[in-house]
PDB file of C-alpha atoms in Angstrom:
ATOM      1  CA  MET A 267     185.648  73.568  96.974  1.00 40.00           C
ATOM      2  CA  SER A 268     183.353  74.210  94.020  1.00 47.00           C
ATOM      3  CA  GLN A 269     183.140  71.993  90.962  1.00 46.00           C
ATOM      4  CA  PRO A 270     185.479  72.708  88.015  1.00 48.00           C
ATOM      5  CA  ILE A 271     183.720  75.073  85.660  1.00 44.00           C
ATOM      6  CA  ASP A 272     183.600  72.546  82.799  1.00 53.00           C
ATOM      7  CA  HIS A 273     181.659  70.162  85.034  1.00 71.00           C
ATOM      8  CA  ARG A 274     178.894  72.584  85.909  1.00 95.00           C
ATOM      9  CA  THR A 275     175.362  72.022  84.626  1.00 97.00           C
ATOM     10  CA  ALA A 276     172.544  74.570  84.959  1.00 98.00           C
ATOM     11  CA  VAL A 277     168.807  74.089  84.518  1.00 98.00           C
ATOM     12  CA  VAL A 278     167.165  77.356  83.451  1.00 98.00           C
ATOM     13  CA  THR A 279     163.371  77.571  83.435  1.00 98.00           C
ATOM     14  CA  GLY A 280     161.530  80.184  81.422  1.00 97.00           C
ATOM     15  CA  ALA A 281     164.555  80.077  79.107  1.00 97.00           C
ATOM     16  CA  GLY A 282     162.702  80.939  75.900  1.00 96.00           C
ATOM     17  CA  SER A 283     162.730  84.709  76.363  1.00 95.00           C
ATOM     18  CA  GLY A 284     163.532  87.659  78.587  1.00 94.00           C
ATOM     19  CA  VAL A 285     165.519  87.160  81.765  1.00 96.00           C
ATOM     20  CA  GLY A 286     165.768  83.394  81.270  1.00 97.00           C
ATOM     21  CA  ARG A 287     167.270  83.755  77.800  1.00 97.00           C
ATOM     22  CA  ALA A 288     169.719  86.427  78.968  1.00 97.00           C
ATOM     23  CA  VAL A 289     170.843  84.319  81.929  1.00 97.00           C
ATOM     24  CA  ALA A 290     171.293  81.258  79.728  1.00 97.00           C
ATOM     25  CA  ALA A 291     173.495  83.257  77.347  1.00 96.00           C
ATOM     26  CA  GLU A 292     175.583  84.618  80.216  1.00 96.00           C
ATOM     27  CA  LEU A 293     176.076  81.161  81.718  1.00 96.00           C
ATOM     28  CA  ALA A 294     177.019  79.803  78.298  1.00 95.00           C
ATOM     29  CA  ALA A 295     179.703  82.475  78.097  1.00 93.00           C
ATOM     30  CA  GLY A 296     181.069  80.994  81.327  1.00 93.00           C
ATOM     31  CA  ASP A 297     181.183  77.465  79.847  1.00 93.00           C
ATOM     32  CA  TRP A 298     178.221  76.126  81.777  1.00 96.00           C
ATOM     33  CA  ARG A 299     176.358  73.209  80.258  1.00 96.00           C
ATOM     34  CA  LEU A 300     172.716  74.185  79.876  1.00 97.00           C
ATOM     35  CA  VAL A 301     169.341  72.513  80.184  1.00 98.00           C
ATOM     36  CA  LEU A 302     166.784  74.947  78.785  1.00 98.00           C
ATOM     37  CA  ALA A 303     163.180  74.563  79.910  1.00 98.00           C
ATOM     38  CA  GLY A 304     160.006  76.354  78.903  1.00 97.00           C
ATOM     39  CA  ARG A 305     156.575  75.639  77.522  1.00 96.00           C
ATOM     40  CA  ARG A 306     157.425  75.988  73.812  1.00 96.00           C
ATOM     41  CA  GLY A 307     160.228  74.291  71.953  1.00 96.00           C
ATOM     42  CA  ASP A 308     160.875  76.866  69.213  1.00 97.00           C
ATOM     43  CA  PRO A 309     161.891  79.738  71.532  1.00 97.00           C
ATOM     44  CA  LEU A 310     164.084  77.344  73.518  1.00 97.00           C
ATOM     45  CA  HIS A 311     165.891  76.257  70.359  1.00 96.00           C
ATOM     46  CA  GLU A 312     166.387  79.928  69.494  1.00 96.00           C
ATOM     47  CA  THR A 313     167.912  80.499  72.929  1.00 97.00           C
ATOM     48  CA  ALA A 314     170.209  77.524  72.369  1.00 96.00           C
ATOM     49  CA  ARG A 315     171.272  78.991  69.029  1.00 95.00           C
ATOM     50  CA  LEU A 316     171.991  82.369  70.606  1.00 93.00           C
ATOM     51  CA  CYS A 317     173.990  80.733  73.375  1.00 93.00           C
ATOM     52  CA  GLY A 318     176.199  79.043  70.800  1.00 85.00           C
ATOM     53  CA  THR A 319     177.269  76.300  73.184  1.00 61.00           C
ATOM     54  CA  GLY A 320     176.938  73.523  70.598  1.00 59.00           C
ATOM     55  CA  ALA A 321     174.961  70.317  70.753  1.00 53.00           C
ATOM     56  CA  ALA A 322     177.225  68.776  73.407  1.00 65.00           C
ATOM     57  CA  GLY A 323     176.668  71.628  75.828  1.00 90.00           C
ATOM     58  CA  THR A 324     172.942  72.306  75.586  1.00 95.00           C
ATOM     59  CA  ALA A 325     169.777  70.284  76.064  1.00 96.00           C
ATOM     60  CA  VAL A 326     166.346  71.671  75.149  1.00 97.00           C
ATOM     61  CA  VAL A 327     163.521  70.183  77.214  1.00 98.00           C
ATOM     62  CA  PRO A 328     160.046  71.703  76.648  1.00 98.00           C
ATOM     63  CA  THR A 329     158.413  71.596  80.091  1.00 98.00           C
ATOM     64  CA  ASP A 330     155.240  72.730  81.814  1.00 98.00           C
ATOM     65  CA  VAL A 331     156.625  73.517  85.265  1.00 98.00           C
ATOM     66  CA  THR A 332     153.142  73.294  86.801  1.00 98.00           C
ATOM     67  CA  ASP A 333     153.067  69.558  85.958  1.00 98.00           C
ATOM     68  CA  PRO A 334     154.916  67.425  88.564  1.00 98.00           C
ATOM     69  CA  ALA A 335     155.576  64.606  86.095  1.00 98.00           C
ATOM     70  CA  ALA A 336     156.949  67.016  83.494  1.00 98.00           C
ATOM     71  CA  VAL A 337     159.279  68.594  86.059  1.00 98.00           C
ATOM     72  CA  ASP A 338     160.553  65.192  87.172  1.00 98.00           C
ATOM     73  CA  ALA A 339     161.153  64.323  83.510  1.00 98.00           C
ATOM     74  CA  LEU A 340     163.069  67.586  83.034  1.00 98.00           C
ATOM     75  CA  PHE A 341     165.545  66.773  85.784  1.00 98.00           C
ATOM     76  CA  ALA A 342     165.802  63.157  84.707  1.00 98.00           C
ATOM     77  CA  ALA A 343     166.727  64.392  81.227  1.00 98.00           C
ATOM     78  CA  ALA A 344     169.332  66.759  82.697  1.00 98.00           C
ATOM     79  CA  VAL A 345     170.975  63.952  84.650  1.00 98.00           C
ATOM     80  CA  ALA A 346     170.789  61.516  81.742  1.00 97.00           C
ATOM     81  CA  ARG A 347     172.535  64.056  79.501  1.00 95.00           C
ATOM     82  CA  PHE A 348     175.076  65.602  81.867  1.00 96.00           C
ATOM     83  CA  GLY A 349     175.248  63.393  84.946  1.00 96.00           C
ATOM     84  CA  ARG A 350     174.385  66.012  87.567  1.00 97.00           C
ATOM     85  CA  VAL A 351     172.687  69.367  88.262  1.00 98.00           C
ATOM     86  CA  ASP A 352     174.772  72.135  89.832  1.00 98.00           C
ATOM     87  CA  LEU A 353     172.407  75.068  89.399  1.00 98.00           C
ATOM     88  CA  LEU A 354     168.696  75.704  89.048  1.00 98.00           C
ATOM     89  CA  PHE A 355     167.713  79.190  87.934  1.00 98.00           C
ATOM     90  CA  ASN A 356     164.073  79.029  88.998  1.00 98.00           C
ATOM     91  CA  ASN A 357     162.785  81.697  86.654  1.00 97.00           C
ATOM     92  CA  ALA A 358     159.491  80.699  84.990  1.00 96.00           C
ATOM     93  CA  GLY A 359     156.649  83.032  85.920  1.00 95.00           C
ATOM     94  CA  THR A 360     153.842  85.320  84.812  1.00 94.00           C
ATOM     95  CA  PHE A 361     152.377  88.631  85.936  1.00 91.00           C
ATOM     96  CA  GLY A 362     148.836  87.610  85.122  1.00 92.00           C
ATOM     97  CA  PRO A 363     146.028  89.999  84.232  1.00 92.00           C
ATOM     98  CA  PRO A 364     146.094  93.253  86.248  1.00 91.00           C
ATOM     99  CA  ALA A 365     142.845  93.699  88.146  1.00 94.00           C
ATOM    100  CA  PRO A 366     141.502  95.073  91.429  1.00 94.00           C
ATOM    101  CA  VAL A 367     141.335  92.326  94.032  1.00 95.00           C
ATOM    102  CA  ASP A 368     137.527  92.211  94.016  1.00 96.00           C
ATOM    103  CA  GLU A 369     137.458  91.775  90.229  1.00 96.00           C
ATOM    104  CA  LEU A 370     140.159  89.115  89.885  1.00 96.00           C
ATOM    105  CA  ASP A 371     138.706  85.806  88.760  1.00 96.00           C
ATOM    106  CA  VAL A 372     139.644  82.825  90.932  1.00 97.00           C
ATOM    107  CA  ALA A 373     140.811  80.903  87.861  1.00 98.00           C
ATOM    108  CA  GLU A 374     143.202  83.754  87.006  1.00 97.00           C
ATOM    109  CA  TRP A 375     144.476  83.791  90.606  1.00 97.00           C
ATOM    110  CA  ARG A 376     145.095  80.044  90.507  1.00 98.00           C
ATOM    111  CA  ALA A 377     146.909  80.232  87.174  1.00 97.00           C
ATOM    112  CA  VAL A 378     149.405  82.750  88.586  1.00 97.00           C
ATOM    113  CA  VAL A 379     149.845  80.763  91.805  1.00 98.00           C
ATOM    114  CA  ASP A 380     150.305  77.511  89.870  1.00 98.00           C
ATOM    115  CA  LEU A 381     153.098  78.928  87.713  1.00 98.00           C
ATOM    116  CA  ASN A 382     154.867  81.375  90.019  1.00 98.00           C
ATOM    117  CA  LEU A 383     154.691  79.419  93.265  1.00 98.00           C
ATOM    118  CA  THR A 384     153.773  75.780  92.693  1.00 98.00           C
ATOM    119  CA  GLY A 385     155.974  75.633  89.595  1.00 98.00           C
ATOM    120  CA  ALA A 386     158.879  77.137  91.524  1.00 98.00           C
ATOM    121  CA  PHE A 387     158.347  74.620  94.319  1.00 98.00           C
ATOM    122  CA  LEU A 388     158.196  71.648  91.949  1.00 98.00           C
ATOM    123  CA  CYS A 389     161.432  72.654  90.233  1.00 98.00           C
ATOM    124  CA  ALA A 390     163.149  73.363  93.553  1.00 98.00           C
ATOM    125  CA  ARG A 391     161.985  70.015  94.920  1.00 98.00           C
ATOM    126  CA  ALA A 392     163.362  68.118  91.939  1.00 98.00           C
ATOM    127  CA  ALA A 393     166.643  70.049  91.999  1.00 98.00           C
ATOM    128  CA  PHE A 394     167.014  69.551  95.750  1.00 98.00           C
ATOM    129  CA  ARG A 395     166.411  65.813  95.402  1.00 98.00           C
ATOM    130  CA  GLN A 396     169.098  65.500  92.727  1.00 98.00           C
ATOM    131  CA  MET A 397     171.614  67.759  94.483  1.00 98.00           C
ATOM    132  CA  ARG A 398     171.218  65.849  97.729  1.00 98.00           C
ATOM    133  CA  ALA A 399     171.768  62.477  96.021  1.00 98.00           C
ATOM    134  CA  GLN A 400     174.604  63.270  93.627  1.00 97.00           C
ATOM    135  CA  ASP A 401     178.324  62.848  94.239  1.00 96.00           C
ATOM    136  CA  PRO A 402     179.896  65.309  94.920  1.00 96.00           C
ATOM    137  CA  GLN A 403     176.848  66.374  96.868  1.00 97.00           C
ATOM    138  CA  GLY A 404     175.309  69.834  96.632  1.00 98.00           C
ATOM    139  CA  GLY A 405     174.398  72.611  94.268  1.00 98.00           C
ATOM    140  CA  ARG A 406     172.692  75.989  94.133  1.00 98.00           C
ATOM    141  CA  ILE A 407     169.131  77.177  93.560  1.00 98.00           C
ATOM    142  CA  ILE A 408     168.532  80.796  92.557  1.00 98.00           C
ATOM    143  CA  ASN A 409     164.895  81.866  92.676  1.00 98.00           C
ATOM    144  CA  ASN A 410     163.656  84.775  90.581  1.00 97.00           C
ATOM    145  CA  GLY A 411     161.719  86.973  92.976  1.00 95.00           C
ATOM    146  CA  SER A 412     160.743  90.517  92.057  1.00 92.00           C
ATOM    147  CA  ILE A 413     160.653  94.048  93.338  1.00 90.00           C
ATOM    148  CA  SER A 414     157.091  92.985  94.141  1.00 89.00           C
ATOM    149  CA  ALA A 415     158.529  90.631  96.768  1.00 88.00           C
ATOM    150  CA  HIS A 416     159.014  93.873  98.736  1.00 91.00           C
ATOM    151  CA  VAL A 417     156.441  96.389  97.459  1.00 88.00           C
ATOM    152  CA  PRO A 418     153.381  95.857  95.226  1.00 87.00           C
ATOM    153  CA  ARG A 419     152.180  97.592  92.131  1.00 88.00           C
ATOM    154  CA  PRO A 420     148.513  98.544  91.842  1.00 88.00           C
ATOM    155  CA  ASN A 421     146.213  95.719  90.757  1.00 91.00           C
ATOM    156  CA  SER A 422     148.846  92.985  91.165  1.00 92.00           C
ATOM    157  CA  VAL A 423     147.525  90.936  94.064  1.00 96.00           C
ATOM    158  CA  ALA A 424     148.227  87.477  92.591  1.00 96.00           C
ATOM    159  CA  TYR A 425     151.714  88.305  91.332  1.00 95.00           C
ATOM    160  CA  THR A 426     152.684  90.141  94.516  1.00 96.00           C
ATOM    161  CA  ALA A 427     151.380  87.402  96.796  1.00 97.00           C
ATOM    162  CA  THR A 428     153.303  84.731  94.908  1.00 97.00           C
ATOM    163  CA  LYS A 429     156.540  86.708  94.930  1.00 97.00           C
ATOM    164  CA  HIS A 430     156.279  87.209  98.695  1.00 97.00           C
ATOM    165  CA  ALA A 431     155.750  83.451  98.930  1.00 97.00           C
ATOM    166  CA  VAL A 432     158.852  82.805  96.796  1.00 98.00           C
ATOM    167  CA  THR A 433     160.851  84.622  99.478  1.00 98.00           C
ATOM    168  CA  GLY A 434     159.560  82.109 102.023  1.00 98.00           C
ATOM    169  CA  LEU A 435     160.486  79.291  99.663  1.00 98.00           C
ATOM    170  CA  THR A 436     164.002  80.723  99.362  1.00 98.00           C
ATOM    171  CA  LYS A 437     164.476  80.917 103.118  1.00 98.00           C
ATOM    172  CA  SER A 438     163.176  77.398 103.713  1.00 98.00           C
ATOM    173  CA  LEU A 439     165.373  75.947 100.975  1.00 98.00           C
ATOM    174  CA  SER A 440     168.389  77.732 102.424  1.00 98.00           C
ATOM    175  CA  LEU A 441     167.757  76.242 105.847  1.00 98.00           C
ATOM    176  CA  ASP A 442     166.845  72.739 104.705  1.00 98.00           C
ATOM    177  CA  GLY A 443     169.726  72.613 102.240  1.00 98.00           C
ATOM    178  CA  ARG A 444     172.489  73.335 104.756  1.00 98.00           C
ATOM    179  CA  PRO A 445     173.254  69.700 105.663  1.00 98.00           C
ATOM    180  CA  TYR A 446     173.603  68.773 101.972  1.00 98.00           C
ATOM    181  CA  ARG A 447     175.711  71.676 100.620  1.00 98.00           C
ATOM    182  CA  ILE A 448     172.674  73.081  98.806  1.00 98.00           C
ATOM    183  CA  ALA A 449     172.716  76.876  98.734  1.00 98.00           C
ATOM    184  CA  CYS A 450     169.682  78.951  97.824  1.00 98.00           C
ATOM    185  CA  GLY A 451     169.467  82.639  96.995  1.00 98.00           C
ATOM    186  CA  GLN A 452     166.992  85.012  95.408  1.00 98.00           C
ATOM    187  CA  ILE A 453     167.328  87.801  92.880  1.00 97.00           C
ATOM    188  CA  ASP A 454     164.670  90.513  92.949  1.00 96.00           C
ATOM    189  CA  ILE A 455     164.540  92.311  89.614  1.00 94.00           C
ATOM    190  CA  GLY A 456     163.076  95.714  88.850  1.00 88.00           C
ATOM    191  CA  ASN A 457     162.346  97.015  85.341  1.00 85.00           C
ATOM    192  CA  ALA A 458     164.717  94.930  83.238  1.00 84.00           C
ATOM    193  CA  ALA A 459     163.970  95.635  79.592  1.00 79.00           C
ATOM    194  CA  THR A 460     162.194  92.492  78.331  1.00 77.00           C
ATOM    195  CA  GLU A 461     158.941  91.637  76.578  1.00 75.00           C
ATOM    196  CA  MET A 462     157.281  91.524  80.004  1.00 67.00           C
ATOM    197  CA  THR A 463     158.192  95.151  80.752  1.00 69.00           C
ATOM    198  CA  ALA A 464     157.551  96.633  77.303  1.00 70.00           C
ATOM    199  CA  ALA A 465     154.639  98.631  78.728  1.00 75.00           C
ATOM    200  CA  MET A 466     157.074 100.666  80.842  1.00 75.00           C
ATOM    201  CA  SER A 467     158.010 102.735  77.784  1.00 73.00           C
ATOM    202  CA  ARG A 468     154.346 103.616  77.203  1.00 81.00           C
ATOM    203  CA  GLY A 469     153.477 104.315  80.809  1.00 84.00           C
ATOM    204  CA  VAL A 470     152.175 102.193  83.687  1.00 83.00           C
ATOM    205  CA  ARG A 471     149.898 102.929  86.620  1.00 82.00           C
ATOM    206  CA  GLN A 472     151.524 104.352  89.724  1.00 83.00           C
ATOM    207  CA  ALA A 473     150.403 104.079  93.353  1.00 82.00           C
ATOM    208  CA  ASP A 474     148.688 107.487  93.182  1.00 81.00           C
ATOM    209  CA  GLY A 475     146.742 106.507  90.069  1.00 82.00           C
ATOM    210  CA  ARG A 476     148.880 108.394  87.543  1.00 84.00           C
ATOM    211  CA  ILE A 477     150.159 106.739  84.366  1.00 86.00           C
ATOM    212  CA  ALA A 478     153.895 107.339  84.022  1.00 83.00           C
ATOM    213  CA  VAL A 479     156.782 106.109  81.914  1.00 79.00           C
ATOM    214  CA  GLU A 480     159.361 104.250  84.019  1.00 81.00           C
ATOM    215  CA  PRO A 481     163.091 103.828  83.418  1.00 83.00           C
ATOM    216  CA  THR A 482     164.358 100.367  82.523  1.00 86.00           C
ATOM    217  CA  MET A 483     167.780  98.696  82.545  1.00 87.00           C
ATOM    218  CA  ASP A 484     169.537  96.262  80.235  1.00 93.00           C
ATOM    219  CA  VAL A 485     168.591  92.666  81.012  1.00 94.00           C
ATOM    220  CA  THR A 486     172.239  91.638  80.630  1.00 95.00           C
ATOM    221  CA  ASP A 487     172.950  93.463  83.889  1.00 95.00           C
ATOM    222  CA  VAL A 488     170.578  91.017  85.574  1.00 96.00           C
ATOM    223  CA  ALA A 489     172.252  88.081  83.856  1.00 97.00           C
ATOM    224  CA  ARG A 490     175.696  89.100  85.056  1.00 97.00           C
ATOM    225  CA  THR A 491     174.403  89.246  88.621  1.00 98.00           C
ATOM    226  CA  VAL A 492     172.897  85.758  88.373  1.00 98.00           C
ATOM    227  CA  ARG A 493     176.176  84.419  87.024  1.00 98.00           C
ATOM    228  CA  HIS A 494     178.087  85.983  89.927  1.00 98.00           C
ATOM    229  CA  MET A 495     175.704  84.328  92.381  1.00 98.00           C
ATOM    230  CA  ALA A 496     175.950  81.021  90.523  1.00 98.00           C
ATOM    231  CA  GLU A 497     179.732  80.874  90.402  1.00 97.00           C
ATOM    232  CA  LEU A 498     180.415  81.458  94.067  1.00 97.00           C
ATOM    233  CA  PRO A 499     181.801  78.440  95.909  1.00 97.00           C
ATOM    234  CA  LEU A 500     179.083  76.610  97.842  1.00 97.00           C
ATOM    235  CA  GLU A 501     180.649  77.885 101.061  1.00 97.00           C
ATOM    236  CA  ALA A 502     179.407  81.377 100.087  1.00 98.00           C
ATOM    237  CA  ASN A 503     175.938  82.566  99.143  1.00 98.00           C
ATOM    238  CA  VAL A 504     174.183  85.740  98.038  1.00 98.00           C
ATOM    239  CA  GLN A 505     170.993  85.252 100.017  1.00 98.00           C
ATOM    240  CA  PHE A 506     169.080  88.154  98.464  1.00 97.00           C
ATOM    241  CA  ALA A 507     170.064  90.557  95.704  1.00 97.00           C
ATOM    242  CA  THR A 508     168.027  93.435  94.284  1.00 95.00           C
ATOM    243  CA  VAL A 509     168.940  94.594  90.781  1.00 94.00           C
ATOM    244  CA  MET A 510     166.852  97.444  89.420  1.00 91.00           C
ATOM    245  CA  ALA A 511     166.781 100.409  87.105  1.00 91.00           C
ATOM    246  CA  THR A 512     168.401 103.139  89.198  1.00 89.00           C
ATOM    247  CA  ALA A 513     165.653 105.728  88.737  1.00 86.00           C
ATOM    248  CA  MET A 514     162.610 103.461  88.839  1.00 85.00           C
ATOM    249  CA  PRO A 515     159.930 104.147  91.469  1.00 84.00           C
ATOM    250  CA  TYR A 516     160.922 101.739  94.227  1.00 81.00           C
ATOM    251  CA  ILE A 517     162.725 103.725  96.891  1.00 77.00           C
ATOM    252  CA  GLY A 518     159.962 106.143  97.815  1.00 67.00           C
ATOM    253  CA  ARG A 519     157.294 104.255  95.896  1.00 58.00           C
ATOM    254  CA  GLY A 520     153.812 105.378  96.846  1.00 48.00           C
TER     255      GLY A 520
END
């Protein structure tokens, strides 16, 4: 059986804006206790204010998820405050600068890989370690993939490669977590209206080279899906979910 709802604690990375903020607010509405992580403290405190969970239900922990020591400190703070970790929403990421593959600087490639892949691994590793050790044992990891985990956009080699790799991370975590009641799923998001997708309203490059405006969807629709995944009993798992703007160029892209 799953934990009583008032005992559930979620770590949300990239919680200072966009999808992370929306998911934090949705979990707060379900009485989850929250540990909000991101690079900058001020946006995290704003998320905490918007969640309205009160000081007892929210911890703000500024964290660079590419730093192993900082990630370990994040999860130590979560356990010190709330006693356990029941959910990691592994959300922190960046698109990086769009560029043709032969023009992408290696430093820019590494920055995207460090955040989107290594950061996701470090957070998953720390969550897995805690979930395996705690009593009752277990928990859930939800990785933020992308439509790009299936099909790329032009000039997105670093982002697309990392999101394909996140799918491998999800599958490995699912397999390795089975003996310890650790479930892992992935949500692949397409054109949620956030700061990251603001360019959609002005027009973005398509596979045939055209610049076209793309439809977007409300980010709260993503958040509701994450909450559904999160609140399943550990005996059930949404392995992969795709949530996208209905009319965006995905089916038939190219």
